[in-house]
PDB file of C-alpha atoms in Angstrom:
ATOM      1  CA  UNK Q   1     -16.769   7.713   9.863  1.00  0.00           C
ATOM      2  CA  UNK Q   2     -14.284   6.344  12.423  1.00  0.00           C
ATOM      3  CA  UNK Q   3     -14.606   2.833  11.018  1.00  0.00           C
ATOM      4  CA  UNK Q   4     -13.935   4.118   7.496  1.00  0.00           C
ATOM      5  CA  UNK Q   5     -10.800   5.922   8.658  1.00  0.00           C
ATOM      6  CA  UNK Q   6      -9.656   2.873  10.621  1.00  0.00           C
ATOM      7  CA  UNK Q   7     -10.058   0.739   7.483  1.00  0.00           C
ATOM      8  CA  UNK Q   8      -8.021   3.286   5.530  1.00  0.00           C
ATOM      9  CA  UNK Q   9      -5.290   3.193   8.191  1.00  0.00           C
ATOM     10  CA  UNK Q  10      -4.906  -0.593   8.102  1.00  0.00           C
ATOM     11  CA  UNK Q  11      -5.165  -1.012   4.299  1.00  0.00           C
ATOM     12  CA  UNK Q  12      -1.522  -0.201   3.474  1.00  0.00           C
ATOM     13  CA  UNK Q  13      -0.033  -2.343   6.308  1.00  0.00           C
ATOM     14  CA  UNK Q  14      -2.173  -5.321   5.203  1.00  0.00           C
ATOM     15  CA  UNK Q  15      -1.053  -4.926   1.585  1.00  0.00           C
ATOM     16  CA  UNK Q  16       2.624  -4.663   2.531  1.00  0.00           C
ATOM     17  CA  UNK Q  17       2.458  -7.518   5.041  1.00  0.00           C
ATOM     18  CA  UNK Q  18       0.819  -9.798   2.462  1.00  0.00           C
ATOM     19  CA  UNK Q  19       3.479  -8.712  -0.019  1.00  0.00           C
ATOM     20  CA  UNK Q  20       6.043 -10.272   2.321  1.00  0.00           C
ATOM     21  CA  UNK Q  21       3.974 -13.442   2.711  1.00  0.00           C
ATOM     22  CA  UNK Q  22       3.718 -13.637  -1.072  1.00  0.00           C
ATOM     23  CA  UNK Q  23       7.505 -13.627  -1.373  1.00  0.00           C
ATOM     24  CA  UNK Q  24       7.679 -16.711   0.849  1.00  0.00           C
ATOM     25  CA  UNK Q  25       4.969 -18.590  -1.057  1.00  0.00           C
ATOM     26  CA  UNK Q  26       6.296 -17.668  -4.499  1.00  0.00           C
ATOM     27  CA  UNK Q  27       8.445 -20.136  -6.403  1.00  0.00           C
ATOM     28  CA  UNK Q  28      10.237 -17.156  -7.958  1.00  0.00           C
ATOM     29  CA  UNK Q  29      11.783 -15.549  -4.889  1.00  0.00           C
ATOM     30  CA  UNK Q  30      15.438 -15.722  -5.833  1.00  0.00           C
ATOM     31  CA  UNK Q  31      17.335 -12.518  -5.098  1.00  0.00           C
ATOM     32  CA  UNK Q  32      17.822 -11.550  -8.757  1.00  0.00           C
ATOM     33  CA  UNK Q  33      14.124 -12.017  -9.532  1.00  0.00           C
ATOM     34  CA  UNK Q  34      13.170  -9.925  -6.492  1.00  0.00           C
ATOM     35  CA  UNK Q  35      15.485  -7.118  -7.614  1.00  0.00           C
ATOM     36  CA  UNK Q  36      14.060  -7.275 -11.149  1.00  0.00           C
ATOM     37  CA  UNK Q  37      10.514  -7.239  -9.775  1.00  0.00           C
ATOM     38  CA  UNK Q  38      11.453  -4.274  -7.595  1.00  0.00           C
ATOM     39  CA  UNK Q  39      12.693  -2.290 -10.580  1.00  0.00           C
ATOM     40  CA  UNK Q  40       9.468  -3.078 -12.457  1.00  0.00           C
ATOM     41  CA  UNK Q  41       7.348  -1.926  -9.507  1.00  0.00           C
ATOM     42  CA  UNK Q  42       9.449   1.213  -9.167  1.00  0.00           C
ATOM     43  CA  UNK Q  43       8.842   2.124 -12.817  1.00  0.00           C
ATOM     44  CA  UNK Q  44       5.171   1.249 -12.478  1.00  0.00           C
ATOM     45  CA  UNK Q  45       5.002   3.552  -9.459  1.00  0.00           C
ATOM     46  CA  UNK Q  46       6.292   6.428 -11.584  1.00  0.00           C
ATOM     47  CA  UNK Q  47       3.665   5.579 -14.198  1.00  0.00           C
ATOM     48  CA  UNK Q  48       0.964   5.735 -11.498  1.00  0.00           C
ATOM     49  CA  UNK Q  49       2.290   9.121 -10.375  1.00  0.00           C
ATOM     50  CA  UNK Q  50       1.694  10.458 -13.871  1.00  0.00           C
ATOM     51  CA  UNK Q  51      -1.997   9.605 -13.478  1.00  0.00           C
ATOM     52  CA  UNK Q  52      -2.439  10.538  -9.842  1.00  0.00           C
ATOM     53  CA  UNK Q  53      -0.105  13.526  -9.501  1.00  0.00           C
ATOM     54  CA  UNK Q  54       0.470  15.130 -12.908  1.00  0.00           C
ATOM     55  CA  UNK Q  55      -2.650  14.329 -14.967  1.00  0.00           C
ATOM     56  CA  UNK Q  56      -5.063  16.204 -12.641  1.00  0.00           C
ATOM     57  CA  UNK Q  57      -2.942  19.365 -12.872  1.00  0.00           C
ATOM     58  CA  UNK Q  58      -2.735  19.069 -16.669  1.00  0.00           C
ATOM     59  CA  UNK Q  59      -6.509  18.601 -16.955  1.00  0.00           C
ATOM     60  CA  UNK Q  60      -7.235  21.516 -14.644  1.00  0.00           C
ATOM     61  CA  UNK Q  61      -5.037  23.778 -16.763  1.00  0.00           C
ATOM     62  CA  UNK Q  62      -6.519  22.548 -20.044  1.00  0.00           C
ATOM     63  CA  UNK Q  63     -10.063  23.205 -18.790  1.00  0.00           C
ATOM     64  CA  UNK Q  64      -9.082  26.556 -17.262  1.00  0.00           C
ATOM     65  CA  UNK Q  65     -10.001  25.283 -13.781  1.00  0.00           C
ATOM     66  CA  UNK Q  66      -6.588  26.134 -12.409  1.00  0.00           C
ATOM     67  CA  UNK Q  67      -3.492  28.085 -13.362  1.00  0.00           C
ATOM     68  CA  UNK Q  68      -1.111  26.167 -11.122  1.00  0.00           C
ATOM     69  CA  UNK Q  69       2.189  25.679 -12.989  1.00  0.00           C
ATOM     70  CA  UNK Q  70       2.699  22.171 -14.344  1.00  0.00           C
ATOM     71  CA  UNK Q  71       5.807  20.491 -12.943  1.00  0.00           C
ATOM     72  CA  UNK Q  72       7.232  16.988 -13.235  1.00  0.00           C
ATOM     73  CA  UNK Q  73       8.507  16.910  -9.648  1.00  0.00           C
ATOM     74  CA  UNK Q  74       5.395  15.061  -8.322  1.00  0.00           C
ATOM     75  CA  UNK Q  75       6.446  12.212 -10.630  1.00  0.00           C
ATOM     76  CA  UNK Q  76       9.023  11.297  -7.970  1.00  0.00           C
ATOM     77  CA  UNK Q  77       6.676  11.310  -4.970  1.00  0.00           C
ATOM     78  CA  UNK Q  78       6.990   8.078  -2.973  1.00  0.00           C
ATOM     79  CA  UNK Q  79       3.645   6.325  -3.097  1.00  0.00           C
ATOM     80  CA  UNK Q  80       2.904   2.708  -2.271  1.00  0.00           C
ATOM     81  CA  UNK Q  81       4.139   1.090  -5.514  1.00  0.00           C
ATOM     82  CA  UNK Q  82       7.399   3.028  -5.422  1.00  0.00           C
ATOM     83  CA  UNK Q  83       7.868   1.920  -1.824  1.00  0.00           C
ATOM     84  CA  UNK Q  84       7.083  -1.669  -2.852  1.00  0.00           C
ATOM     85  CA  UNK Q  85       9.703  -1.466  -5.588  1.00  0.00           C
ATOM     86  CA  UNK Q  86      12.367  -0.171  -3.215  1.00  0.00           C
ATOM     87  CA  UNK Q  87      11.427  -2.820  -0.633  1.00  0.00           C
ATOM     88  CA  UNK Q  88      11.709  -5.632  -3.192  1.00  0.00           C
ATOM     89  CA  UNK Q  89      15.097  -4.355  -4.328  1.00  0.00           C
ATOM     90  CA  UNK Q  90      16.398  -4.110  -0.754  1.00  0.00           C
ATOM     91  CA  UNK Q  91      15.060  -7.559   0.175  1.00  0.00           C
ATOM     92  CA  UNK Q  92      16.703  -8.975  -2.952  1.00  0.00           C
ATOM     93  CA  UNK Q  93      20.030  -7.368  -2.032  1.00  0.00           C
ATOM     94  CA  UNK Q  94      19.806  -8.702   1.524  1.00  0.00           C
ATOM     95  CA  UNK Q  95      19.041 -12.194   0.190  1.00  0.00           C
ATOM     96  CA  UNK Q  96      22.009 -11.884  -2.178  1.00  0.00           C
ATOM     97  CA  UNK Q  97      24.270 -11.562   0.867  1.00  0.00           C
ATOM     98  CA  UNK Q  98      22.482 -14.402   2.673  1.00  0.00           C
ATOM     99  CA  UNK Q  99      21.048 -12.172   5.394  1.00  0.00           C
ATOM    100  CA  UNK Q 100      18.681 -14.334   7.457  1.00  0.00           C
ATOM    101  CA  UNK Q 101      15.064 -13.358   7.990  1.00  0.00           C
ATOM    102  CA  UNK Q 102      15.845 -12.812  11.682  1.00  0.00           C
ATOM    103  CA  UNK Q 103      18.588 -10.279  10.900  1.00  0.00           C
ATOM    104  CA  UNK Q 104      16.352  -8.762   8.238  1.00  0.00           C
ATOM    105  CA  UNK Q 105      13.644  -8.249  10.867  1.00  0.00           C
ATOM    106  CA  UNK Q 106      16.125  -6.626  13.281  1.00  0.00           C
ATOM    107  CA  UNK Q 107      17.199  -4.248  10.495  1.00  0.00           C
ATOM    108  CA  UNK Q 108      13.551  -3.427   9.725  1.00  0.00           C
ATOM    109  CA  UNK Q 109      12.874  -2.659  13.406  1.00  0.00           C
ATOM    110  CA  UNK Q 110      15.924  -0.362  13.530  1.00  0.00           C
ATOM    111  CA  UNK Q 111      14.654   1.383  10.395  1.00  0.00           C
ATOM    112  CA  UNK Q 112      11.219   1.730  11.992  1.00  0.00           C
ATOM    113  CA  UNK Q 113      12.580   3.261  15.189  1.00  0.00           C
ATOM    114  CA  UNK Q 114      14.618   5.785  13.197  1.00  0.00           C
ATOM    115  CA  UNK Q 115      11.603   6.570  11.026  1.00  0.00           C
ATOM    116  CA  UNK Q 116       9.431   7.065  14.109  1.00  0.00           C
ATOM    117  CA  UNK Q 117      11.544   9.979  15.286  1.00  0.00           C
ATOM    118  CA  UNK Q 118      12.982  11.337  12.044  1.00  0.00           C
ATOM    119  CA  UNK Q 119       9.872  12.529  10.248  1.00  0.00           C
ATOM    120  CA  UNK Q 120       8.152  15.687   8.980  1.00  0.00           C
ATOM    121  CA  UNK Q 121      11.649  16.807   7.975  1.00  0.00           C
ATOM    122  CA  UNK Q 122      12.019  19.835   5.733  1.00  0.00           C
ATOM    123  CA  UNK Q 123      15.451  20.333   4.154  1.00  0.00           C
ATOM    124  CA  UNK Q 124      14.308  23.682   2.741  1.00  0.00           C
ATOM    125  CA  UNK Q 125      15.195  22.292  -0.654  1.00  0.00           C
ATOM    126  CA  UNK Q 126      12.535  20.640  -2.796  1.00  0.00           C
ATOM    127  CA  UNK Q 127      15.007  18.284  -4.487  1.00  0.00           C
ATOM    128  CA  UNK Q 128      16.456  17.094  -1.168  1.00  0.00           C
ATOM    129  CA  UNK Q 129      12.944  16.636   0.216  1.00  0.00           C
ATOM    130  CA  UNK Q 130      12.044  14.387  -2.703  1.00  0.00           C
ATOM    131  CA  UNK Q 131      15.304  12.425  -2.518  1.00  0.00           C
ATOM    132  CA  UNK Q 132      15.284  11.799   1.242  1.00  0.00           C
ATOM    133  CA  UNK Q 133      11.545  11.158   1.061  1.00  0.00           C
ATOM    134  CA  UNK Q 134      12.407   7.732  -0.294  1.00  0.00           C
ATOM    135  CA  UNK Q 135      13.857   6.868   3.117  1.00  0.00           C
ATOM    136  CA  UNK Q 136      12.389   9.136   5.813  1.00  0.00           C
ATOM    137  CA  UNK Q 137       9.281  11.245   6.258  1.00  0.00           C
ATOM    138  CA  UNK Q 138       9.878  14.575   4.561  1.00  0.00           C
ATOM    139  CA  UNK Q 139       7.097  17.040   3.712  1.00  0.00           C
ATOM    140  CA  UNK Q 140       3.932  14.966   3.744  1.00  0.00           C
ATOM    141  CA  UNK Q 141       1.886  14.464   0.580  1.00  0.00           C
ATOM    142  CA  UNK Q 142       4.146  16.836  -1.333  1.00  0.00           C
ATOM    143  CA  UNK Q 143       7.162  14.529  -1.417  1.00  0.00           C
ATOM    144  CA  UNK Q 144       6.471  11.210   0.257  1.00  0.00           C
ATOM    145  CA  UNK Q 145       3.691   9.083   1.677  1.00  0.00           C
ATOM    146  CA  UNK Q 146       5.444   5.763   2.327  1.00  0.00           C
ATOM    147  CA  UNK Q 147       9.119   6.271   3.274  1.00  0.00           C
ATOM    148  CA  UNK Q 148      11.193   3.102   3.440  1.00  0.00           C
ATOM    149  CA  UNK Q 149      12.299   3.408   7.071  1.00  0.00           C
ATOM    150  CA  UNK Q 150       8.743   3.636   8.424  1.00  0.00           C
ATOM    151  CA  UNK Q 151       7.176   0.909   6.269  1.00  0.00           C
ATOM    152  CA  UNK Q 152       9.884  -1.684   5.601  1.00  0.00           C
ATOM    153  CA  UNK Q 153       8.878  -3.483   8.783  1.00  0.00           C
ATOM    154  CA  UNK Q 154       5.634  -4.733   7.189  1.00  0.00           C
ATOM    155  CA  UNK Q 155       6.964  -6.762   4.220  1.00  0.00           C
ATOM    156  CA  UNK Q 156       9.796  -8.106   6.370  1.00  0.00           C
ATOM    157  CA  UNK Q 157       7.341  -9.074   9.131  1.00  0.00           C
ATOM    158  CA  UNK Q 158       5.277 -10.716   6.380  1.00  0.00           C
ATOM    159  CA  UNK Q 159       8.311 -12.754   5.297  1.00  0.00           C
ATOM    160  CA  UNK Q 160       8.946 -13.793   8.899  1.00  0.00           C
ATOM    161  CA  UNK Q 161       5.256 -14.656   9.407  1.00  0.00           C
ATOM    162  CA  UNK Q 162       4.947 -16.462   6.073  1.00  0.00           C
ATOM    163  CA  UNK Q 163       8.058 -18.571   6.739  1.00  0.00           C
ATOM    164  CA  UNK Q 164       6.310 -19.983   9.799  1.00  0.00           C
ATOM    165  CA  UNK Q 165       2.783 -20.085   8.373  1.00  0.00           C
ATOM    166  CA  UNK Q 166       3.827 -22.148   5.348  1.00  0.00           C
ATOM    167  CA  UNK Q 167       4.890 -24.968   7.706  1.00  0.00           C
ATOM    168  CA  UNK Q 168       1.725 -24.918   9.846  1.00  0.00           C
ATOM    169  CA  UNK Q 169      -0.357 -28.053   9.276  1.00  0.00           C
ATOM    170  CA  UNK Q 170      -3.366 -27.133  11.428  1.00  0.00           C
ATOM    171  CA  UNK Q 171      -4.394 -23.679  10.221  1.00  0.00           C
ATOM    172  CA  UNK Q 172      -7.560 -23.678  12.350  1.00  0.00           C
ATOM    173  CA  UNK Q 173      -5.467 -24.125  15.493  1.00  0.00           C
ATOM    174  CA  UNK Q 174      -3.052 -21.455  14.275  1.00  0.00           C
ATOM    175  CA  UNK Q 175      -5.913 -18.938  14.000  1.00  0.00           C
ATOM    176  CA  UNK Q 176      -7.697 -20.134  17.144  1.00  0.00           C
ATOM    177  CA  UNK Q 177      -7.321 -16.818  19.010  1.00  0.00           C
ATOM    178  CA  UNK Q 178      -8.010 -14.572  16.029  1.00  0.00           C
ATOM    179  CA  UNK Q 179     -10.822 -12.605  17.790  1.00  0.00           C
ATOM    180  CA  UNK Q 180      -8.395 -11.537  20.524  1.00  0.00           C
ATOM    181  CA  UNK Q 181      -5.815 -10.423  17.959  1.00  0.00           C
ATOM    182  CA  UNK Q 182      -8.560  -8.499  16.164  1.00  0.00           C
ATOM    183  CA  UNK Q 183     -10.434  -6.840  19.014  1.00  0.00           C
ATOM    184  CA  UNK Q 184      -7.578  -5.630  21.266  1.00  0.00           C
ATOM    185  CA  UNK Q 185      -5.736  -3.673  18.505  1.00  0.00           C
ATOM    186  CA  UNK Q 186      -9.046  -2.200  17.304  1.00  0.00           C
ATOM    187  CA  UNK Q 187      -9.758  -0.954  20.831  1.00  0.00           C
ATOM    188  CA  UNK Q 188      -6.238   0.467  20.958  1.00  0.00           C
ATOM    189  CA  UNK Q 189      -6.776   2.340  17.688  1.00  0.00           C
ATOM    190  CA  UNK Q 190     -10.294   3.563  18.412  1.00  0.00           C
ATOM    191  CA  UNK Q 191      -9.370   4.813  21.884  1.00  0.00           C
ATOM    192  CA  UNK Q 192      -6.617   7.039  20.473  1.00  0.00           C
ATOM    193  CA  UNK Q 193      -3.987   5.540  22.745  1.00  0.00           C
ATOM    194  CA  UNK Q 194      -1.193   6.351  20.312  1.00  0.00           C
ATOM    195  CA  UNK Q 195      -0.285   9.202  17.954  1.00  0.00           C
ATOM    196  CA  UNK Q 196      -0.574   6.882  14.946  1.00  0.00           C
ATOM    197  CA  UNK Q 197      -2.533   5.124  13.632  1.00  0.00           C
ATOM    198  CA  UNK Q 198      -5.009   5.895  16.426  1.00  0.00           C
ATOM    199  CA  UNK Q 199      -4.193   9.576  16.390  1.00  0.00           C
ATOM    200  CA  UNK Q 200      -4.598   9.664  12.644  1.00  0.00           C
ATOM    201  CA  UNK Q 201      -8.354   9.296  13.102  1.00  0.00           C
ATOM    202  CA  UNK Q 202      -8.199  12.992  13.914  1.00  0.00           C
ATOM    203  CA  UNK Q 203      -4.938  13.655  12.083  1.00  0.00           C
ATOM    204  CA  UNK Q 204      -4.565  11.531   8.947  1.00  0.00           C
ATOM    205  CA  UNK Q 205      -1.104  12.920   8.287  1.00  0.00           C
ATOM    206  CA  UNK Q 206       0.572  10.894  11.038  1.00  0.00           C
ATOM    207  CA  UNK Q 207      -0.580   7.543   9.659  1.00  0.00           C
ATOM    208  CA  UNK Q 208       1.745   7.865   6.683  1.00  0.00           C
ATOM    209  CA  UNK Q 209       4.806   8.112   8.948  1.00  0.00           C
ATOM    210  CA  UNK Q 210       3.764   5.210  11.145  1.00  0.00           C
ATOM    211  CA  UNK Q 211       5.687   4.592  14.381  1.00  0.00           C
ATOM    212  CA  UNK Q 212       7.183   1.301  15.591  1.00  0.00           C
ATOM    213  CA  UNK Q 213       4.575   0.896  18.337  1.00  0.00           C
ATOM    214  CA  UNK Q 214       1.747   1.389  15.874  1.00  0.00           C
ATOM    215  CA  UNK Q 215       3.361  -0.948  13.368  1.00  0.00           C
ATOM    216  CA  UNK Q 216       3.343  -3.669  16.034  1.00  0.00           C
ATOM    217  CA  UNK Q 217      -0.314  -2.942  16.779  1.00  0.00           C
ATOM    218  CA  UNK Q 218      -1.113  -3.208  13.073  1.00  0.00           C
ATOM    219  CA  UNK Q 219       0.769  -6.510  12.723  1.00  0.00           C
ATOM    220  CA  UNK Q 220      -1.206  -7.978  15.627  1.00  0.00           C
ATOM    221  CA  UNK Q 221      -4.403  -6.738  13.999  1.00  0.00           C
ATOM    222  CA  UNK Q 222      -3.382  -8.255  10.646  1.00  0.00           C
ATOM    223  CA  UNK Q 223      -3.114 -11.705  12.252  1.00  0.00           C
ATOM    224  CA  UNK Q 224      -6.644 -11.238  13.542  1.00  0.00           C
ATOM    225  CA  UNK Q 225      -7.862 -10.166  10.095  1.00  0.00           C
ATOM    226  CA  UNK Q 226      -6.188 -13.147   8.446  1.00  0.00           C
ATOM    227  CA  UNK Q 227      -7.797 -15.431  11.004  1.00  0.00           C
ATOM    228  CA  UNK Q 228     -11.191 -13.854  10.342  1.00  0.00           C
ATOM    229  CA  UNK Q 229     -10.762 -14.292   6.576  1.00  0.00           C
ATOM    230  CA  UNK Q 230      -9.562 -17.868   7.008  1.00  0.00           C
ATOM    231  CA  UNK Q 231     -12.607 -18.822   9.045  1.00  0.00           C
ATOM    232  CA  UNK Q 232     -15.191 -16.970   6.986  1.00  0.00           C
ATOM    233  CA  UNK Q 233     -13.801 -18.416   3.749  1.00  0.00           C
ATOM    234  CA  UNK Q 234     -15.125 -21.823   4.816  1.00  0.00           C
ATOM    235  CA  UNK Q 235     -18.690 -20.550   4.460  1.00  0.00           C
ATOM    236  CA  UNK Q 236     -18.364 -18.516   1.256  1.00  0.00           C
ATOM    237  CA  UNK Q 237     -19.671 -19.944  -2.038  1.00  0.00           C
ATOM    238  CA  UNK Q 238     -17.155 -20.774  -4.738  1.00  0.00           C
ATOM    239  CA  UNK Q 239     -18.341 -17.908  -6.938  1.00  0.00           C
ATOM    240  CA  UNK Q 240     -17.272 -15.382  -4.276  1.00  0.00           C
ATOM    241  CA  UNK Q 241     -13.976 -17.148  -3.617  1.00  0.00           C
ATOM    242  CA  UNK Q 242     -13.230 -17.157  -7.349  1.00  0.00           C
ATOM    243  CA  UNK Q 243     -14.180 -13.478  -7.559  1.00  0.00           C
ATOM    244  CA  UNK Q 244     -11.834 -12.509  -4.740  1.00  0.00           C
ATOM    245  CA  UNK Q 245      -9.100 -14.667  -6.294  1.00  0.00           C
ATOM    246  CA  UNK Q 246      -9.530 -12.875  -9.616  1.00  0.00           C
ATOM    247  CA  UNK Q 247      -9.374  -9.440  -7.974  1.00  0.00           C
ATOM    248  CA  UNK Q 248      -6.301 -10.477  -5.998  1.00  0.00           C
ATOM    249  CA  UNK Q 249      -4.564 -11.742  -9.137  1.00  0.00           C
ATOM    250  CA  UNK Q 250      -5.120  -8.429 -10.927  1.00  0.00           C
ATOM    251  CA  UNK Q 251      -4.864  -6.080  -7.936  1.00  0.00           C
ATOM    252  CA  UNK Q 252      -1.813  -4.239  -9.294  1.00  0.00           C
ATOM    253  CA  UNK Q 253      -3.434  -3.630 -12.670  1.00  0.00           C
ATOM    254  CA  UNK Q 254      -6.647  -2.455 -11.001  1.00  0.00           C
ATOM    255  CA  UNK Q 255      -4.674  -0.109  -8.766  1.00  0.00           C
ATOM    256  CA  UNK Q 256      -2.822   1.419 -11.720  1.00  0.00           C
ATOM    257  CA  UNK Q 257      -5.971   1.826 -13.827  1.00  0.00           C
ATOM    258  CA  UNK Q 258      -7.959   3.511 -11.057  1.00  0.00           C
ATOM    259  CA  UNK Q 259      -5.390   6.283 -10.725  1.00  0.00           C
ATOM    260  CA  UNK Q 260      -6.087   7.270 -14.299  1.00  0.00           C
ATOM    261  CA  UNK Q 261      -9.867   6.970 -14.091  1.00  0.00           C
ATOM    262  CA  UNK Q 262     -10.233   8.795 -10.752  1.00  0.00           C
ATOM    263  CA  UNK Q 263      -8.738  12.163 -11.830  1.00  0.00           C
ATOM    264  CA  UNK Q 264     -10.546  11.959 -15.176  1.00  0.00           C
ATOM    265  CA  UNK Q 265     -13.959  11.421 -13.623  1.00  0.00           C
ATOM    266  CA  UNK Q 266     -13.525  13.820 -10.716  1.00  0.00           C
ATOM    267  CA  UNK Q 267     -12.241  16.608 -12.968  1.00  0.00           C
ATOM    268  CA  UNK Q 268     -14.989  16.187 -15.575  1.00  0.00           C
ATOM    269  CA  UNK Q 269     -17.701  16.018 -12.919  1.00  0.00           C
ATOM    270  CA  UNK Q 270     -16.458  19.269 -11.387  1.00  0.00           C
ATOM    271  CA  UNK Q 271     -16.190  20.849 -14.849  1.00  0.00           C
ATOM    272  CA  UNK Q 272     -19.586  19.836 -16.272  1.00  0.00           C
ATOM    273  CA  UNK Q 273     -21.531  19.933 -12.989  1.00  0.00           C
ATOM    274  CA  UNK Q 274     -20.204  23.053 -11.270  1.00  0.00           C
ATOM    275  CA  UNK Q 275     -21.198  23.194  -7.631  1.00  0.00           C
ATOM    276  CA  UNK Q 276     -21.786  19.434  -7.471  1.00  0.00           C
ATOM    277  CA  UNK Q 277     -21.742  18.264  -3.859  1.00  0.00           C
ATOM    278  CA  UNK Q 278     -20.126  14.879  -3.287  1.00  0.00           C
ATOM    279  CA  UNK Q 279     -22.231  12.979  -0.761  1.00  0.00           C
ATOM    280  CA  UNK Q 280     -21.458   9.586   0.777  1.00  0.00           C
ATOM    281  CA  UNK Q 281     -23.905   7.903  -1.604  1.00  0.00           C
ATOM    282  CA  UNK Q 282     -22.546   9.624  -4.726  1.00  0.00           C
ATOM    283  CA  UNK Q 283     -18.952   8.827  -3.772  1.00  0.00           C
ATOM    284  CA  UNK Q 284     -19.944   5.188  -3.163  1.00  0.00           C
ATOM    285  CA  UNK Q 285     -21.568   4.914  -6.597  1.00  0.00           C
ATOM    286  CA  UNK Q 286     -18.633   6.592  -8.327  1.00  0.00           C
ATOM    287  CA  UNK Q 287     -16.206   4.304  -6.462  1.00  0.00           C
ATOM    288  CA  UNK Q 288     -18.102   1.177  -7.521  1.00  0.00           C
ATOM    289  CA  UNK Q 289     -18.182   2.367 -11.125  1.00  0.00           C
ATOM    290  CA  UNK Q 290     -14.450   3.128 -11.127  1.00  0.00           C
ATOM    291  CA  UNK Q 291     -13.719  -0.258  -9.536  1.00  0.00           C
ATOM    292  CA  UNK Q 292     -15.688  -2.005 -12.275  1.00  0.00           C
ATOM    293  CA  UNK Q 293     -14.057  -0.189 -15.187  1.00  0.00           C
ATOM    294  CA  UNK Q 294     -10.608  -0.450 -13.575  1.00  0.00           C
ATOM    295  CA  UNK Q 295     -11.095  -4.210 -13.208  1.00  0.00           C
ATOM    296  CA  UNK Q 296     -12.202  -4.505 -16.839  1.00  0.00           C
ATOM    297  CA  UNK Q 297      -9.177  -2.473 -17.928  1.00  0.00           C
ATOM    298  CA  UNK Q 298      -6.845  -4.705 -15.899  1.00  0.00           C
ATOM    299  CA  UNK Q 299      -8.430  -7.857 -17.359  1.00  0.00           C
ATOM    300  CA  UNK Q 300      -8.140  -6.536 -20.907  1.00  0.00           C
ATOM    301  CA  UNK Q 301      -4.506  -5.579 -20.375  1.00  0.00           C
ATOM    302  CA  UNK Q 302      -3.765  -9.012 -18.902  1.00  0.00           C
ATOM    303  CA  UNK Q 303      -5.363 -10.673 -21.907  1.00  0.00           C
ATOM    304  CA  UNK Q 304      -3.654  -8.622 -24.598  1.00  0.00           C
ATOM    305  CA  UNK Q 305      -0.367  -7.574 -22.985  1.00  0.00           C
ATOM    306  CA  UNK Q 306       2.758  -8.458 -24.967  1.00  0.00           C
ATOM    307  CA  UNK Q 307       4.349 -11.735 -23.981  1.00  0.00           C
ATOM    308  CA  UNK Q 308       7.917 -11.592 -22.742  1.00  0.00           C
TER     309      UNK Q 308
END
């Protein structure tokens, strides 16, 4: 249970950190392309919110499982793709004005410190909560999950890290101490030495408004995870490497598809099998099935999507 929650805590920081590394390694990282990509991710985030936030409520009402009023406000909740879009746009703007990665990192740390203290804010106005939720932690889950100030540090740290990593010739030497970078942060998290992410093992809410200290712990842990992956990749067969490469290439499409399949399956299961108890094994099987069909959907879309 604790290990599952710890994995959930680190998943978003890893994704965002690697997003920053990807910007460095991409040949298309000019400021205008980053801004355009950010707008696309922002719109895609709203599309995901239709599936994850609005569709379940619509289905529940259609099947008479709920009479909660249908509202479009959850469309504007800040989830991870919306955050990614805003981050890309901001990074593009900063690059437009030739802001160095060092100054960008300082700005991200300042954002993080502000976000650490300015969180769980309620403006007593739903529209203000949604608007400011793009930047700081307003009412959790209802309005925002990944406010810019708390999470911008990860893609920027990824840019800083990637700018150095791309020049490293001896990767094995670079990752030499990966076990230390992996074990010490894990001990920190598991021993609940900090309100978040360690504290989120007992209080998941706090992980979404991550503090600066915990962000640093996560970044250290990410280096350890990257070192672990780098070393284990040497022993994996090509078929597994190719499989992971394929999943990585289509990760955005898979993510979008799953947020339409998940509410559909969960709602229909609850409707047709009233009183069904979700056990660890049943959730695992359902998750594998959804992963498979989401991957197939992403592959089909990639194959038949309109060319620009």
